[in-house]
Short mmCIF file of C-alpha atoms in Angstrom, two decimals:
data_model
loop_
_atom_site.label_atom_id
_atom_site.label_comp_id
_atom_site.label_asym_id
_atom_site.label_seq_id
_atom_site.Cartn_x
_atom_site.Cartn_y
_atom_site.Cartn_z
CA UNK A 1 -34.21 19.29 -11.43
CA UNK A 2 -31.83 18.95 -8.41
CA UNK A 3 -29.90 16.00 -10.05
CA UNK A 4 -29.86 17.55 -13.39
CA UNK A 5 -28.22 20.40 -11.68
CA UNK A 6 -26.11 18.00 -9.63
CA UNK A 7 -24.88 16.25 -13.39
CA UNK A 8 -24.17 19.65 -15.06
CA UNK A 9 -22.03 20.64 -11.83
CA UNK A 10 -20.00 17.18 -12.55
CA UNK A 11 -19.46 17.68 -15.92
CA UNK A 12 -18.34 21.20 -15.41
CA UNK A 13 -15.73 19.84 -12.94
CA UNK A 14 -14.87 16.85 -14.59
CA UNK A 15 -13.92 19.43 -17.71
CA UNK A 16 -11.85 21.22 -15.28
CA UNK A 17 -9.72 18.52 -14.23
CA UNK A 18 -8.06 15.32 -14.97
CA UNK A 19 -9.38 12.72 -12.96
CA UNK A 20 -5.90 11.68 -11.85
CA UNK A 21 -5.36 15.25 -10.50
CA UNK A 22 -8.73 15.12 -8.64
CA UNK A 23 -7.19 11.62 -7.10
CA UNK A 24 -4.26 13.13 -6.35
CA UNK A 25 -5.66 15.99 -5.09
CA UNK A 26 -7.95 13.87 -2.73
CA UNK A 27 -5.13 11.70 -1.84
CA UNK A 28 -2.71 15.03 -0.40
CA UNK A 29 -5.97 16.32 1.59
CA UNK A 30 -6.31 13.40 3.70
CA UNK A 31 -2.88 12.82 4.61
CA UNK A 32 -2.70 16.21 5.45
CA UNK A 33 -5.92 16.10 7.51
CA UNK A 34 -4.53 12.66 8.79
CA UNK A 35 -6.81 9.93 7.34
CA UNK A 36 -4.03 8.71 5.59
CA UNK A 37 0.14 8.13 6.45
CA UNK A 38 1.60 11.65 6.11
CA UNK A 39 5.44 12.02 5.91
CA UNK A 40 7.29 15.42 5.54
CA UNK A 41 11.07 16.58 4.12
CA UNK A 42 12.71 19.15 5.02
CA UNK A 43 16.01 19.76 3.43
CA UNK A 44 18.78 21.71 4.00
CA UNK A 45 20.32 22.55 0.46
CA UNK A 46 18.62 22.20 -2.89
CA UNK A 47 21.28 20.77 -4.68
CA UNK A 48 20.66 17.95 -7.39
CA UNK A 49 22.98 14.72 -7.86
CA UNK A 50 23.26 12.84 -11.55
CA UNK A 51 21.81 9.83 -12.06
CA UNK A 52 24.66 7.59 -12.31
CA UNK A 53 26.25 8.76 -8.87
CA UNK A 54 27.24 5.82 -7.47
CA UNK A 55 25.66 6.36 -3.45
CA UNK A 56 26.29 4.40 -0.52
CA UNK A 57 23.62 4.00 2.03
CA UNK A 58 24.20 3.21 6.03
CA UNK A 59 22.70 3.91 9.02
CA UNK A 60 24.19 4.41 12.59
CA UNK A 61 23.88 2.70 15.54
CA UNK A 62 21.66 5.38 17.89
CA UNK A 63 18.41 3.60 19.25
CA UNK A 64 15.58 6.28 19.06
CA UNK A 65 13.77 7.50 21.74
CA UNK A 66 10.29 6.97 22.51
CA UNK A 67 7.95 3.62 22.60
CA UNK A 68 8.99 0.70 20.17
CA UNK A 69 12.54 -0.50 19.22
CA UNK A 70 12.38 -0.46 15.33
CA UNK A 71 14.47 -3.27 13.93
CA UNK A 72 18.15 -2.57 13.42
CA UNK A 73 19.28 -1.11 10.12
CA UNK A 74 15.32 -0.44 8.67
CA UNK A 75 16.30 2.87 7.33
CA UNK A 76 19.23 1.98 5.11
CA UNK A 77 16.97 -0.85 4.08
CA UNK A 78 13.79 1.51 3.08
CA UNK A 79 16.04 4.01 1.97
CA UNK A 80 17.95 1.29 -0.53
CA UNK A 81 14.40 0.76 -1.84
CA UNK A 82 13.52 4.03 -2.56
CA UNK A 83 17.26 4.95 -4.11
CA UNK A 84 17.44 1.54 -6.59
CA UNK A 85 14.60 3.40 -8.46
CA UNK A 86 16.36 6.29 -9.16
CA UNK A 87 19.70 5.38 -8.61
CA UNK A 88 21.27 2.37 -10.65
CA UNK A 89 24.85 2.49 -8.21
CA UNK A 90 23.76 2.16 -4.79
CA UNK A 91 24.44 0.23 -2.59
CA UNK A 92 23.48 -0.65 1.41
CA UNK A 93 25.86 -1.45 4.48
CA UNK A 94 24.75 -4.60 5.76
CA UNK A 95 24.56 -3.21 9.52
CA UNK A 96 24.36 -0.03 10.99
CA UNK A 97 27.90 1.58 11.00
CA UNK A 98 29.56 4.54 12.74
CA UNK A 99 30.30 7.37 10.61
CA UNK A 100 33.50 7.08 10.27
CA UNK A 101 33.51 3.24 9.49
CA UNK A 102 30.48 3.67 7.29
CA UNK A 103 32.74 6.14 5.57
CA UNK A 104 35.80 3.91 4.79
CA UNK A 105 33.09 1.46 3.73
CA UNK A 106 31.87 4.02 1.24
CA UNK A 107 35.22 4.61 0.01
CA UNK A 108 36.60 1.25 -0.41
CA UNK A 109 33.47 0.34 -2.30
CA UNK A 110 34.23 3.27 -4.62
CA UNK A 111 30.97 5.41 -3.86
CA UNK A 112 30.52 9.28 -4.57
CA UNK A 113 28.28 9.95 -1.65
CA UNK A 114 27.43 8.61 1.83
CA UNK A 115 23.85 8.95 2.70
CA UNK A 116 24.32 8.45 6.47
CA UNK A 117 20.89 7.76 8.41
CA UNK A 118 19.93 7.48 11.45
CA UNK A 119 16.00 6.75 13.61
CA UNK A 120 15.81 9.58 15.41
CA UNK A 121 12.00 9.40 17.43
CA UNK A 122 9.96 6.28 16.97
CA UNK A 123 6.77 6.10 18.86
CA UNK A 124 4.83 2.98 18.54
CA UNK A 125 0.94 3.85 19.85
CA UNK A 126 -1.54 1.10 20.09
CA UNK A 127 -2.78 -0.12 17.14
CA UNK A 128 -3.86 -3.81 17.62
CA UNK A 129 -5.99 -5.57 20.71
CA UNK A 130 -2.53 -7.63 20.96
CA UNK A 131 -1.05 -4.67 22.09
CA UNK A 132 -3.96 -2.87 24.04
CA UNK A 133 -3.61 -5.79 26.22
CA UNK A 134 -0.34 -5.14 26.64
CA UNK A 135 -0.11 -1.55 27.68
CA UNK A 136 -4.11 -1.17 28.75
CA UNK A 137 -3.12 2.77 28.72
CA UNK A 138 -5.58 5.00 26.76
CA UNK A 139 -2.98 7.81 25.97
CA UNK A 140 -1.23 5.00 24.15
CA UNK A 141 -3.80 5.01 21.71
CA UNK A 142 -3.38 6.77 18.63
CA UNK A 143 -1.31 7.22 15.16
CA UNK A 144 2.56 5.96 15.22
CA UNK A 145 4.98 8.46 14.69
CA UNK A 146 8.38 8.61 13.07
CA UNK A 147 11.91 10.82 12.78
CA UNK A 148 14.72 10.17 10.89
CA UNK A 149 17.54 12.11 10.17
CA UNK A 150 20.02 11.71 6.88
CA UNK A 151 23.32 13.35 5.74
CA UNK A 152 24.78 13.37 2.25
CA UNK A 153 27.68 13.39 2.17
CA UNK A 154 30.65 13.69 -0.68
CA UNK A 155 33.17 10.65 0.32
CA UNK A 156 36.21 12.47 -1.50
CA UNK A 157 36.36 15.55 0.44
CA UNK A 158 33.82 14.76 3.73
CA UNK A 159 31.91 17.60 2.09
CA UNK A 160 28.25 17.58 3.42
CA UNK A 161 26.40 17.78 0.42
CA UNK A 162 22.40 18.02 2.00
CA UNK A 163 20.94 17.09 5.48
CA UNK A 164 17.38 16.35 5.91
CA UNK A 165 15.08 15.57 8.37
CA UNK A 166 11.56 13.25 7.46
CA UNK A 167 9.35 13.04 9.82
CA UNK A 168 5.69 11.06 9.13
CA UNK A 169 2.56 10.25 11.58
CA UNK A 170 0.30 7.54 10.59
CA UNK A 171 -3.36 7.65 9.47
CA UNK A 172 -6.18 7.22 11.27
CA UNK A 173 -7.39 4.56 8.17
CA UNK A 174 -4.39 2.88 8.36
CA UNK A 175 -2.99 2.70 12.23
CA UNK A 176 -4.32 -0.77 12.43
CA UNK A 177 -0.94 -3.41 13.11
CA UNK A 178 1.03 -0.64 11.87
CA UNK A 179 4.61 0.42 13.14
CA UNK A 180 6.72 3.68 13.16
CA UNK A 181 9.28 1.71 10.23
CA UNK A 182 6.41 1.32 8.11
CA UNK A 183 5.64 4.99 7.35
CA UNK A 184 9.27 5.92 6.83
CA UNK A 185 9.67 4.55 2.91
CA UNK A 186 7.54 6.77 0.58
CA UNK A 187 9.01 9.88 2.02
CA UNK A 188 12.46 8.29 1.49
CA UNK A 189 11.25 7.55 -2.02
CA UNK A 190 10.61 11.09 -2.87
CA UNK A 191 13.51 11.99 -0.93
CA UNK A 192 15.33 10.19 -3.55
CA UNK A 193 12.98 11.99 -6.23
CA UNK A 194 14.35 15.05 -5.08
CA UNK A 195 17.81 14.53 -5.41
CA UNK A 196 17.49 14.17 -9.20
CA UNK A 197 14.91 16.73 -9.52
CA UNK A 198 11.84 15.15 -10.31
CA UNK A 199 8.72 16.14 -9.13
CA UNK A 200 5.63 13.45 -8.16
#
């Protein structure tokens, strides 16, 4: 009787909902409880771009605070990723860039926008024995964590289209050999989403 009840309460649900929306649905709850990588957006302005802007992506210099030196240039990299989807004319400086030089870059390669990055808090916990014998510090132990900031902005006029701030924690299922770079590209990828206004 109990699993006959248990099978009508299943069928009820799965009547309910798509099974891709129950995934999903799964899927937010543990990032959000932090099983999984979690990454947040806030941005400044709402406004959309078209999707044949032509965007040029750098990132600056600044060496982010905290435990583990992520490899120059990693967010205009992930960020390039996540843009080429959505994007068709972007391209990436090849090194990180001052402002001002990554905007005469921009310029002379005949781009509408800057997006102008930079790694602002990278803390890289213990994740691997490699590294526990390392540090041997138990406070050191835990989820990586990751800030970046960006700035959009219009290369004609220096107008500054959107700022945003992403800032992701890693999962307790996935902390294992992980590092603060490799939770910053999905939440550049729907960074990029938003920009042309398309939801997940």
């Amino acid at each position: 009787m109990r699993n006959l009840l248990l099978l009508v309460a299943l069928l009820g649900l799965a009547g309910c909902m798509k099974v891709s929306d129950l995934a999903s649905g799964a899927e937010y709850h543990l990032r959000d409880a932090g099983f999984l990588d979690h990454g947040r957006t806030e941005r400044m302005a709402s406004r959309r771009l078209q999707q044949d802007s032509f965007i040029y992506i750098a990132q600056g210099h600044f060496v982010p605070p905290g435990h583990g030196y992520p490899r120059p240039n990693v967010v205009a990299e992930e960020a390039f990723k996540g843009f080429v989807e959505y994007f068709p004319l972007v391209r990436r400086a090849r090194q990180p860039a001052g402002l001002d030089e990554a905007m005469a870059e921009a310029r002379a390669a005949g781009a509408h926008y800057l997006l102008y990055a930079r790694f602002a808090y990278s803390d890289d916990r213990i994740g691997t024995l490699e590294e526990w014998e390392d540090q041997e510090a138990l406070d050191r132990l835990g989820t990586d964590r990751a800030s970046i900031q960006l700035m959009l902005i219009e290369t004609n006029t220096r107008y500054l289209v959107d700022t945003a701030r992403i800032r992701s924690r890693g999962g307790f299922l996935t902390f294992y050999d992980a590092r603060p770079q490799d939770l910053i590209g999905p939440p550049l990828h729907d960074y990029a989403r938003s920009l042309i206004g398309v939801g997940r």
